[in-house]
Amino acid sequence: MLGLAGWVTFWVFFAVFVFLGFYGARWRRGNLNLLHEWALAGRRLGIALAWFLIGADLYTAYTFVAVPSLVFAKGAYAFFAVPYVAITFAIAMLLMTILWDRSRERGYITAADFVQDQFNSVTLALLVALTGIVAELPYIALQIDGMRAVLEVMMAGMSSATTVSEVALVVAFIILAAFTYTSGLRGSALGAVLKDALIWLGVISLIVIVPLSIKGGFSTAFSIAAQHKLPTGVETLKPVFLAAYESTFIGSALALYLYPHAVNGSLSAESRKALRYSTALLPLYGIGLALLPLLGILVYGSPSALKLLSEFPASERGLLAIPALAATSLPAWFAGLVLLGIFVGGMVPAAIMAIAQANLLVRNVIKPFYRLSERGETRAAQWASVAFKFLALGFVFVTPLTYALQLQLTGGVIILQTLPPVFLRLLTRKMEKYSLMAGWAAGMLSGILLLVYANHFGPIKTTLYPLFGHPFYIGMIALAINLAVVGLGTGIAYALGWRPR
Amino acid sequence: MGGLTTGEKVAIAVLLLIPVVFYMVYPAYNYASPELLGVPFFYWFQTLWLAISAVLFTVAAVIWERGLSREEKR
């Protein structure tokens, strides 16, 4: 349980965060009745803000709750997050700058806009848009899990802690929905700066203070962790997980910029140059991401954190690991700040993701079938962003806190199936649209079947499936099937006389 | 990528691919020692490569944007 000073700093800075969220509406003022002003902050983010905003997409509850929890529970495999962030920015530098150029030329706001224009197909764009909306839901749910983990640690030991934390979560969501509605992406961009300052402060202080407070520092924590025989290895990765490690980081790296929120973030950059430089510098952001999994190991060396965790069911302990470490090893007022960082670290990305979903729904699902004025388009998106947030919140209340990272990896399996019409189209025109639809269907079907099968028809605990005796990330298996169908279909189309426009 | 010379294109491709190749070549980093402040090699060496990646990518970005702005001036 967090001391009083911690509660004070938590709520004071939460108030500052909320102020920034609403103040965003006035900042670099634009006509918020226009969708690109509301959803892309008028495309006016320079190198620094684009860096923060795109970093905020990456630096989410995924990073400071889900990845450390997977290290805590499974060991070295979870470190795939590090090569993932390095490689994803190489991909983004190449592809997102091309998309940025085309979007500026042709007025695209979403990846589905691009698909619709390039293939002249409402159906294919609809598939891409719906895939994006669905894939984003488990990712938002993961953010909410992170926020819930913070509240549970803050209230540990209190009577009726679960009810109170659920009420607090709902209240936080109403506030979030209100400022996303009024300020759009501007509110999130400003909130992201505060959030990042708090997160960096938290990561750096924890990584310095915790090892110093443990006798023998990291060596002790690693050797205690080794005694727990984590399944994928502790000091190194067990060789049998090589394929799992590599296919997961490649799959995650390919998936990130297919997510609607990452497309949205990239298109909000003020220039191609700002986007290129901020992307090139983003791996630096990943260093904090690399330190967090190490904290998942350090928990094993901290008796007070382990004691706090022992009050919770074993299955939830992983997710609570970092909040518990902050609450037990830092002075209360400071722990309050760090916990707030983790809390808003779930809120900001959840807002950005819901904005991106709303864009897709309005532009690519509703608009082709129902005429909307510019103002009506923006209103619809604002309300949709509210609806999506509460949909995800409902999702969280009915699923257990465990295996949060698998939520994101499940989203990855789904979103990867849009790679051919989006990423490949940026590089080549030689793909035929019906083959892309067939490839999408084959990839989606095989991905979902493998997920269901690998988890024995139960809740999703793994996103790996063994091939030739080695586990592989299901997203990559499904993408390979998808690509094979696209290639085959396009080959047949060529044979029948089809030629790229 | 129009407007870049072949030399620039090759340089950019190589700079972007170096980290990808490094992380794919798993025997390059899957060791416990040498440790750094008690952290096994597997963890700190991969982390160090994030900083190296940022440097390589920034160099690639400079070459790229210079090439494009030269093109736009013409």
XYZ file of C-alpha atoms in Angstrom:
575
model
C 0.000 0.000 0.000
C 1.208 3.471 -0.879
C 1.834 6.074 1.847
C -0.135 9.336 2.051
C 2.611 11.458 0.459
C 2.465 9.140 -2.534
C -1.278 9.626 -2.928
C -0.804 13.389 -2.812
C 1.858 13.520 -5.540
C -0.128 11.020 -7.614
C -3.305 13.107 -7.638
C -1.592 16.496 -7.941
C 0.292 15.412 -11.030
C -2.776 13.660 -12.350
C -4.519 17.031 -12.204
C -1.638 18.611 -14.156
C -1.945 15.849 -16.741
C -5.687 16.420 -17.120
C -5.108 20.165 -17.482
C -2.610 19.543 -20.313
C -5.097 17.210 -21.953
C -7.769 19.898 -22.116
C -5.326 22.733 -22.779
C -4.267 20.850 -25.936
C -7.403 22.174 -27.647
C -5.993 25.708 -27.496
C -2.438 24.811 -28.286
C -1.325 25.716 -31.856
C -4.941 26.380 -32.453
C -6.664 24.939 -35.470
C -10.236 24.390 -36.561
C -11.076 21.311 -34.524
C -14.159 20.714 -36.644
C -11.871 19.355 -39.346
C -10.871 15.728 -38.975
C -7.195 16.207 -39.768
C -6.989 18.994 -37.196
C -8.606 16.880 -34.503
C -7.003 13.553 -35.380
C -3.587 14.559 -36.736
C -3.048 17.724 -34.693
C -3.145 19.620 -37.996
C 0.017 17.723 -39.122
C 2.129 20.233 -37.255
C 4.362 18.122 -35.023
C 8.071 18.901 -35.374
C 10.989 16.509 -34.761
C 10.781 16.710 -30.957
C 7.014 16.372 -30.569
C 6.753 13.710 -33.246
C 9.479 11.850 -31.349
C 7.520 12.136 -28.126
C 4.194 11.208 -29.666
C 5.459 8.216 -31.637
C 7.569 7.249 -28.643
C 4.409 7.433 -26.569
C 2.807 4.916 -28.904
C 5.636 2.564 -28.214
C 6.225 3.378 -24.599
C 3.023 2.030 -23.246
C 1.819 -0.347 -20.600
C 3.268 -2.909 -23.018
C 6.705 -1.681 -22.059
C 6.524 -1.091 -18.370
C 4.034 -3.679 -17.297
C 3.636 -6.400 -19.904
C 7.254 -6.986 -20.998
C 8.694 -6.976 -17.442
C 5.905 -9.304 -16.359
C 6.840 -11.741 -19.112
C 10.502 -11.599 -18.052
C 9.445 -12.153 -14.460
C 7.339 -15.175 -15.419
C 9.128 -16.688 -18.445
C 12.658 -15.252 -18.553
C 14.947 -14.247 -21.434
C 12.446 -14.744 -24.290
C 10.693 -11.494 -23.330
C 13.836 -9.542 -24.211
C 12.723 -9.886 -27.854
C 11.250 -6.429 -27.212
C 14.744 -4.923 -27.614
C 15.573 -6.101 -31.156
C 11.925 -5.382 -31.952
C 12.277 -1.665 -31.285
C 15.610 -1.400 -33.107
C 14.285 -3.055 -36.259
C 10.845 -1.492 -36.337
C 12.397 1.969 -36.812
C 14.519 0.808 -39.731
C 11.276 -0.347 -41.361
C 9.530 2.912 -40.473
C 12.323 5.086 -41.874
C 11.979 3.338 -45.183
C 8.206 2.946 -45.463
C 6.485 5.582 -43.341
C 8.311 8.435 -45.045
C 7.025 7.150 -48.415
C 3.515 6.954 -46.945
C 3.912 10.469 -45.507
C 4.797 11.854 -48.964
C 1.866 10.122 -50.670
C -0.522 11.193 -47.888
C 0.458 14.830 -48.193
C -0.041 14.639 -51.950
C -3.374 12.824 -51.889
C -4.841 13.778 -48.478
C -4.810 10.360 -46.806
C -5.472 10.219 -43.077
C -5.440 6.443 -42.652
C -3.685 3.442 -44.198
C -7.080 2.337 -45.520
C -7.397 5.670 -47.412
C -4.152 4.755 -49.135
C -5.386 1.247 -49.965
C -8.700 2.529 -51.306
C -7.013 5.045 -53.591
C -4.208 2.790 -54.789
C -6.335 -0.255 -55.542
C -9.537 1.638 -56.288
C -11.315 -0.868 -54.054
C -13.712 0.052 -51.263
C -13.861 -3.586 -50.177
C -10.108 -3.974 -49.705
C -9.980 -0.670 -47.814
C -12.863 -1.851 -45.654
C -10.979 -5.063 -44.812
C -7.869 -3.089 -43.859
C -9.897 -0.651 -41.756
C -11.853 -3.304 -39.886
C -8.674 -5.306 -39.267
C -7.054 -2.207 -37.794
C -10.000 -1.468 -35.543
C -10.172 -5.024 -34.228
C -6.399 -5.414 -33.759
C -6.306 -2.225 -31.719
C -8.812 -3.453 -29.127
C -6.581 -5.968 -27.323
C -3.779 -3.365 -27.418
C -6.023 -0.849 -25.628
C -7.093 -3.556 -23.192
C -3.417 -4.073 -22.389
C -3.096 -0.358 -21.523
C -6.021 -0.623 -19.167
C -4.478 -3.689 -17.543
C -1.398 -1.566 -16.823
C -3.509 1.184 -15.251
C -5.353 -1.401 -13.201
C -2.076 -2.891 -11.971
C -1.014 0.528 -10.629
C -4.297 1.023 -8.786
C -4.174 -2.475 -7.293
C -0.686 -1.912 -5.894
C -1.634 1.510 -4.516
C -4.609 0.016 -2.729
C -3.070 -3.288 -1.657
C -4.262 -4.232 1.815
C -7.193 -1.811 1.800
C -10.649 -3.226 2.324
C -12.759 -3.483 -0.844
C -9.646 -2.583 -2.882
C -10.979 -4.231 -6.037
C -14.196 -2.242 -6.106
C -12.440 1.036 -5.351
C -9.837 0.478 -8.058
C -12.510 -0.413 -10.598
C -14.443 2.747 -9.793
C -11.240 4.809 -10.040
C -10.534 3.234 -13.417
C -13.967 4.135 -14.747
C -13.577 7.730 -13.503
C -10.146 7.996 -15.136
C -11.710 6.800 -18.363
C -14.476 9.348 -18.297
C -11.854 12.098 -17.920
C -9.761 10.591 -20.694
C -12.747 10.331 -23.009
C -13.675 13.953 -22.280
C -10.307 15.413 -23.180
C -9.797 13.214 -26.205
C -13.180 14.400 -27.397
C -12.337 18.080 -26.996
C -8.614 18.200 -27.844
C -8.052 15.227 -30.123
C -4.445 14.318 -30.814
C -3.142 17.662 -29.512
C -4.195 16.777 -25.968
C -2.445 13.442 -26.231
C 0.744 14.981 -27.618
C 1.009 17.371 -24.661
C 0.076 14.663 -22.175
C 2.753 12.465 -23.769
C 5.476 14.929 -22.837
C 4.552 14.878 -19.128
C 4.096 11.126 -19.187
C 7.502 10.596 -20.759
C 9.218 12.873 -18.262
C 7.697 10.859 -15.409
C 8.510 7.528 -17.015
C 12.153 8.385 -17.660
C 12.454 9.660 -14.115
C 10.962 6.405 -12.849
C 13.012 4.060 -15.023
C 16.322 5.755 -14.300
C 15.773 6.048 -10.565
C 14.572 2.451 -10.228
C 17.468 1.062 -12.252
C 19.932 2.943 -10.019
C 18.255 2.678 -6.610
C 17.057 -0.928 -6.641
C 20.411 -2.634 -7.466
C 22.101 -0.487 -4.786
C 19.561 -1.590 -2.203
C 20.181 -5.276 -2.935
C 23.370 -6.781 -1.564
C 25.362 -7.896 -4.618
C 23.036 -5.927 -6.937
C 22.207 -7.481 -10.279
C 24.366 -10.580 -9.665
C 22.251 -11.523 -6.660
C 18.951 -10.833 -8.448
C 20.034 -12.893 -11.469
C 21.184 -15.830 -9.353
C 17.953 -15.836 -7.310
C 15.960 -15.613 -10.546
C 18.013 -18.542 -11.916
C 16.887 -20.666 -8.967
C 13.297 -20.123 -10.083
C 14.149 -21.925 -13.353
C 12.212 -19.593 -15.637
C 11.139 -21.648 -18.680
C 13.015 -19.772 -21.446
C 16.252 -19.232 -19.511
C 17.501 -16.476 -17.234
C 21.067 -15.394 -18.026
C 20.811 -16.450 -21.661
C 18.063 -17.649 -23.960
C 17.629 -21.421 -24.264
C 18.543 -22.388 -27.866
C 15.199 -24.119 -28.489
C 13.569 -20.666 -28.261
C 15.788 -19.159 -30.965
C 13.076 -19.362 -33.638
C 10.467 -18.062 -31.215
C 12.682 -15.105 -30.261
C 13.518 -14.115 -33.829
C 10.078 -14.677 -35.325
C 8.497 -12.684 -32.490
C 10.781 -9.678 -32.848
C 10.541 -9.647 -36.653
C 6.760 -10.084 -36.465
C 6.387 -7.346 -33.858
C 8.684 -5.020 -35.815
C 6.644 -5.505 -38.995
C 3.369 -5.130 -37.098
C 3.979 -1.903 -35.170
C 3.659 0.551 -38.045
C 0.652 -1.261 -39.461
C -1.302 -0.369 -36.331
C -3.645 2.551 -36.977
C -2.202 4.579 -34.080
C 1.347 4.332 -35.448
C 0.183 5.395 -38.921
C -1.693 8.248 -37.288
C 1.346 9.323 -35.266
C 3.607 9.254 -38.328
C 1.228 11.274 -40.481
C 0.980 13.969 -37.810
C 4.630 14.932 -38.379
C 4.983 18.402 -39.913
C 7.370 17.289 -42.645
C 8.893 14.187 -44.117
C 12.216 15.337 -42.772
C 10.880 15.704 -39.213
C 9.441 12.217 -39.477
C 12.673 10.725 -40.823
C 14.911 12.240 -38.145
C 12.587 11.548 -35.235
C 12.240 7.931 -36.390
C 16.010 7.543 -36.683
C 16.398 8.691 -33.081
C 13.642 6.507 -31.660
C 15.871 3.501 -30.846
C 17.328 5.713 -28.098
C 13.891 5.671 -26.583
C 14.130 1.904 -26.606
C 16.980 1.944 -24.102
C 14.487 2.640 -21.324
C 12.457 -0.208 -22.742
C 15.492 -2.441 -22.355
C 16.032 -1.398 -18.731
C 12.466 -2.266 -17.728
C 12.745 -6.027 -18.376
C 15.848 -5.984 -16.179
C 13.634 -4.635 -13.410
C 11.512 -7.760 -13.915
C 14.601 -9.727 -12.850
C 15.498 -7.311 -10.029
C 12.158 -8.007 -8.360
C 13.595 -11.418 -7.458
C 16.311 -9.679 -5.429
C 13.929 -7.429 -3.496
C 12.364 -9.225 -0.494
C 9.937 -6.355 0.240
C 8.584 -6.304 -3.321
C 8.234 -10.097 -3.288
C 6.398 -9.860 0.005
C 3.933 -7.328 -1.413
C 3.450 -9.511 -4.485
C 2.760 -12.562 -2.340
C -0.493 -10.893 -1.233
C -1.792 -11.298 -4.785
C -2.728 -14.439 -6.743
C 0.341 -15.985 -8.431
C -1.070 -15.394 -11.906
C -1.306 -11.608 -11.388
C 2.139 -11.109 -9.825
C 3.999 -10.537 -13.080
C 1.878 -7.561 -14.055
C 2.186 -6.031 -10.638
C 5.969 -6.512 -10.510
C 7.100 -3.020 -11.580
C 4.423 -1.069 -9.665
C 5.234 -3.158 -6.580
C 8.951 -2.513 -6.990
C 8.276 1.244 -7.212
C 5.962 1.227 -4.201
C 8.371 -0.725 -1.990
C 11.806 0.642 -2.924
C 11.158 4.384 -3.357
C 10.075 7.017 -0.816
C 6.286 7.391 -0.905
C 6.107 10.837 -2.564
C 8.466 9.702 -5.287
C 6.725 6.354 -5.735
C 3.505 8.317 -6.286
C 5.139 10.138 -9.206
C 6.498 6.965 -10.759
C 3.175 5.158 -10.367
C 1.426 8.094 -12.006
C 3.904 7.810 -14.880
C 2.879 4.180 -15.371
C -0.797 5.095 -15.015
C -0.834 7.901 -17.604
C 1.538 5.727 -19.617
C -1.492 3.550 -20.210
C -3.895 6.470 -20.670
C -2.071 8.406 -23.391
C -1.622 5.447 -25.746
C -5.199 4.323 -25.091
C -6.362 7.783 -26.204
C -4.170 7.772 -29.316
C -5.333 4.283 -30.235
C -9.006 5.143 -29.843
C -8.521 8.261 -32.026
C -6.942 6.100 -34.712
C -9.790 3.567 -34.556
C -12.338 6.361 -34.784
C -10.619 7.732 -37.893
C -10.813 4.375 -39.611
C -14.429 3.833 -38.669
C -15.543 7.206 -39.982
C -13.398 7.503 -43.108
C -13.321 3.929 -44.329
C -16.314 2.143 -42.862
C -19.090 4.758 -42.619
C -18.200 7.375 -45.242
C -18.164 5.134 -48.339
C -21.801 4.213 -47.630
C -23.203 7.254 -45.914
C -22.542 10.890 -46.811
C -21.121 13.042 -44.016
C -20.248 16.738 -43.949
C -16.698 17.635 -42.813
C -18.074 18.688 -39.481
C -20.252 15.588 -39.216
C -17.239 13.424 -39.995
C -15.310 14.935 -37.093
C -18.273 14.674 -34.687
C -18.740 11.021 -35.577
C -15.029 10.355 -34.981
C -15.128 12.123 -31.617
C -18.024 9.995 -30.428
C -16.519 6.835 -31.879
C -13.304 7.455 -29.914
C -15.390 7.574 -26.734
C -17.219 4.372 -27.643
C -14.044 2.428 -28.447
C -12.448 3.336 -25.123
C -15.399 2.024 -23.180
C -15.586 -1.073 -25.332
C -11.984 -1.873 -24.397
C -12.701 -1.084 -20.752
C -15.569 -3.542 -20.744
C -13.256 -6.103 -22.327
C -10.809 -5.706 -19.417
C -13.418 -6.223 -16.732
C -14.333 -9.595 -18.162
C -10.800 -10.933 -18.725
C -8.207 -11.787 -16.055
C -5.117 -9.618 -15.499
C -2.767 -12.375 -16.582
C -0.899 -12.814 -19.851
C -1.318 -9.178 -20.811
C 1.531 -9.323 -23.314
C -0.331 -12.002 -25.210
C -3.050 -9.412 -25.840
C -0.600 -7.293 -27.814
C 0.861 -10.290 -29.631
C -2.671 -11.412 -30.567
C -3.313 -7.940 -31.987
C -0.069 -8.452 -33.919
C -1.267 -11.706 -35.508
C -4.344 -9.838 -36.762
C -2.741 -6.587 -37.942
C 0.104 -8.384 -39.774
C -2.434 -9.642 -42.308
C -2.712 -6.093 -43.686
C 1.003 -5.991 -44.543
C 0.659 -6.895 -48.254
C -1.877 -4.191 -49.274
C -0.158 -1.495 -47.178
C 3.607 -2.044 -46.844
C 4.163 -4.051 -50.015
C 2.058 -1.627 -52.025
C 4.413 1.173 -50.950
C 7.205 -0.783 -52.652
C 5.522 -2.388 -55.661
C 2.427 -2.063 -57.855
C 2.582 -5.665 -58.996
C -0.161 -7.116 -56.781
C -3.694 -7.876 -57.852
C -6.496 -6.833 -55.484
C -8.574 -10.024 -55.366
C -5.401 -11.991 -54.552
C -4.768 -9.579 -51.689
C -8.275 -10.204 -50.353
C -7.784 -13.957 -50.620
C -4.375 -13.669 -48.914
C -5.914 -11.597 -46.123
C -8.627 -14.210 -45.597
C -6.136 -17.100 -45.613
C -3.794 -15.317 -43.191
C -6.567 -14.295 -40.850
C -8.179 -17.712 -40.811
C -4.929 -19.611 -40.297
C -3.744 -17.138 -37.659
C -6.914 -17.408 -35.616
C -7.119 -21.187 -35.953
C -3.499 -21.598 -34.846
C -4.081 -19.273 -31.874
C -7.135 -21.224 -30.804
C -5.380 -24.537 -31.353
C -2.130 -23.567 -29.581
C -4.163 -22.508 -26.543
C -6.287 -25.665 -26.533
C -9.464 -23.624 -27.135
C -8.923 -21.789 -23.809
C -7.785 -18.236 -22.879
C -4.763 -16.973 -24.847
C -1.625 -17.866 -22.894
C 0.750 -18.269 -25.815
C 1.157 -16.879 -29.334
C 3.752 -19.490 -30.306
C 3.130 -22.601 -32.344
C 5.695 -25.383 -32.837
C 6.914 -26.066 -36.377
C 9.640 -28.701 -36.915
C 10.090 -28.972 -33.155
C 10.699 -25.221 -32.660
C 8.065 -22.764 -31.482
C 7.389 -19.881 -33.937
C 5.343 -16.691 -33.560
C 1.923 -17.430 -35.068
C 1.754 -13.960 -36.670
C 4.700 -14.814 -38.922
C 3.303 -18.238 -39.863
C -0.019 -16.655 -40.839
C 1.750 -13.859 -42.751
C 3.752 -16.448 -44.715
C 0.488 -18.173 -45.706
C -1.032 -14.808 -46.616
C 1.965 -13.879 -48.809
C 1.954 -17.289 -50.500
C -1.700 -16.827 -51.476
C -1.084 -13.257 -52.708
C 1.847 -14.471 -54.819
C -0.051 -17.421 -56.234
C -3.191 -15.370 -56.952
C -1.241 -12.594 -58.638
C 0.607 -15.230 -60.707
C -2.714 -16.650 -61.892
C -4.009 -13.138 -62.652
C -0.910 -12.455 -64.771
C -1.472 -15.718 -66.650
C -5.047 -14.595 -67.353
C -3.790 -11.324 -68.794
C -4.079 -8.955 -65.801
C -1.437 -6.196 -65.711
C -0.669 -3.546 -63.057
C -2.157 -0.135 -63.873
C 13.693 6.870 -53.393
C 14.088 8.681 -56.694
C 16.765 11.357 -56.767
C 19.364 9.472 -54.756
C 22.574 8.283 -56.370
C 23.290 4.556 -56.382
C 26.069 5.086 -53.855
C 23.658 6.822 -51.481
C 21.057 4.082 -51.867
C 23.614 1.381 -51.087
C 24.910 3.305 -48.069
C 21.378 3.771 -46.688
C 20.488 0.105 -47.234
C 23.673 -1.085 -45.518
C 23.199 1.262 -42.547
C 19.596 0.128 -42.029
C 20.454 -3.555 -42.428
C 23.410 -3.738 -40.020
C 21.240 -3.887 -36.840
C 18.817 -6.342 -38.467
C 21.672 -8.685 -39.364
C 23.235 -8.310 -35.919
C 20.048 -9.262 -34.077
C 19.349 -12.156 -36.453
C 22.818 -13.628 -35.840
C 21.931 -14.964 -32.461
C 25.303 -16.557 -31.582
C 26.652 -12.973 -31.555
C 25.008 -12.194 -28.233
C 23.590 -15.255 -26.486
C 26.239 -15.488 -23.736
C 26.159 -14.881 -19.994
C 29.644 -13.364 -19.755
C 31.325 -10.890 -19.803
C 28.905 -9.319 -17.363
C 28.449 -5.569 -16.938
C 27.640 -4.567 -13.337
C 26.252 -8.060 -12.807
C 24.054 -7.949 -15.919
C 24.679 -10.871 -18.315
C 26.097 -10.133 -21.784
C 22.837 -11.219 -23.450
C 21.023 -8.251 -21.905
C 23.527 -5.421 -21.950
C 24.978 -6.085 -25.381
C 21.570 -6.060 -27.069
C 20.765 -2.844 -25.211
C 24.032 -1.234 -26.329
C 23.012 -2.037 -29.901
C 19.966 0.176 -29.543
C 22.273 3.165 -29.182
C 24.409 1.917 -32.091
C 21.238 1.531 -34.175
C 20.176 5.111 -33.443
C 23.581 6.363 -34.653
C 23.475 4.242 -37.834
C 19.883 5.280 -38.588
C 20.659 8.962 -38.044
C 23.572 8.791 -40.477
C 21.246 7.089 -42.976
C 18.620 9.818 -42.428
C 21.174 12.570 -43.074
C 22.368 10.953 -46.324
C 18.771 10.411 -47.400
C 17.424 13.896 -46.690
C 20.506 15.560 -48.212
C 20.039 13.551 -51.377
C 16.360 14.465 -51.567
C 16.869 18.179 -50.879
C 19.562 18.315 -53.584
C 16.994 16.788 -55.941
C 14.295 19.274 -54.934
C 16.636 22.253 -55.535
C 17.289 21.190 -59.096
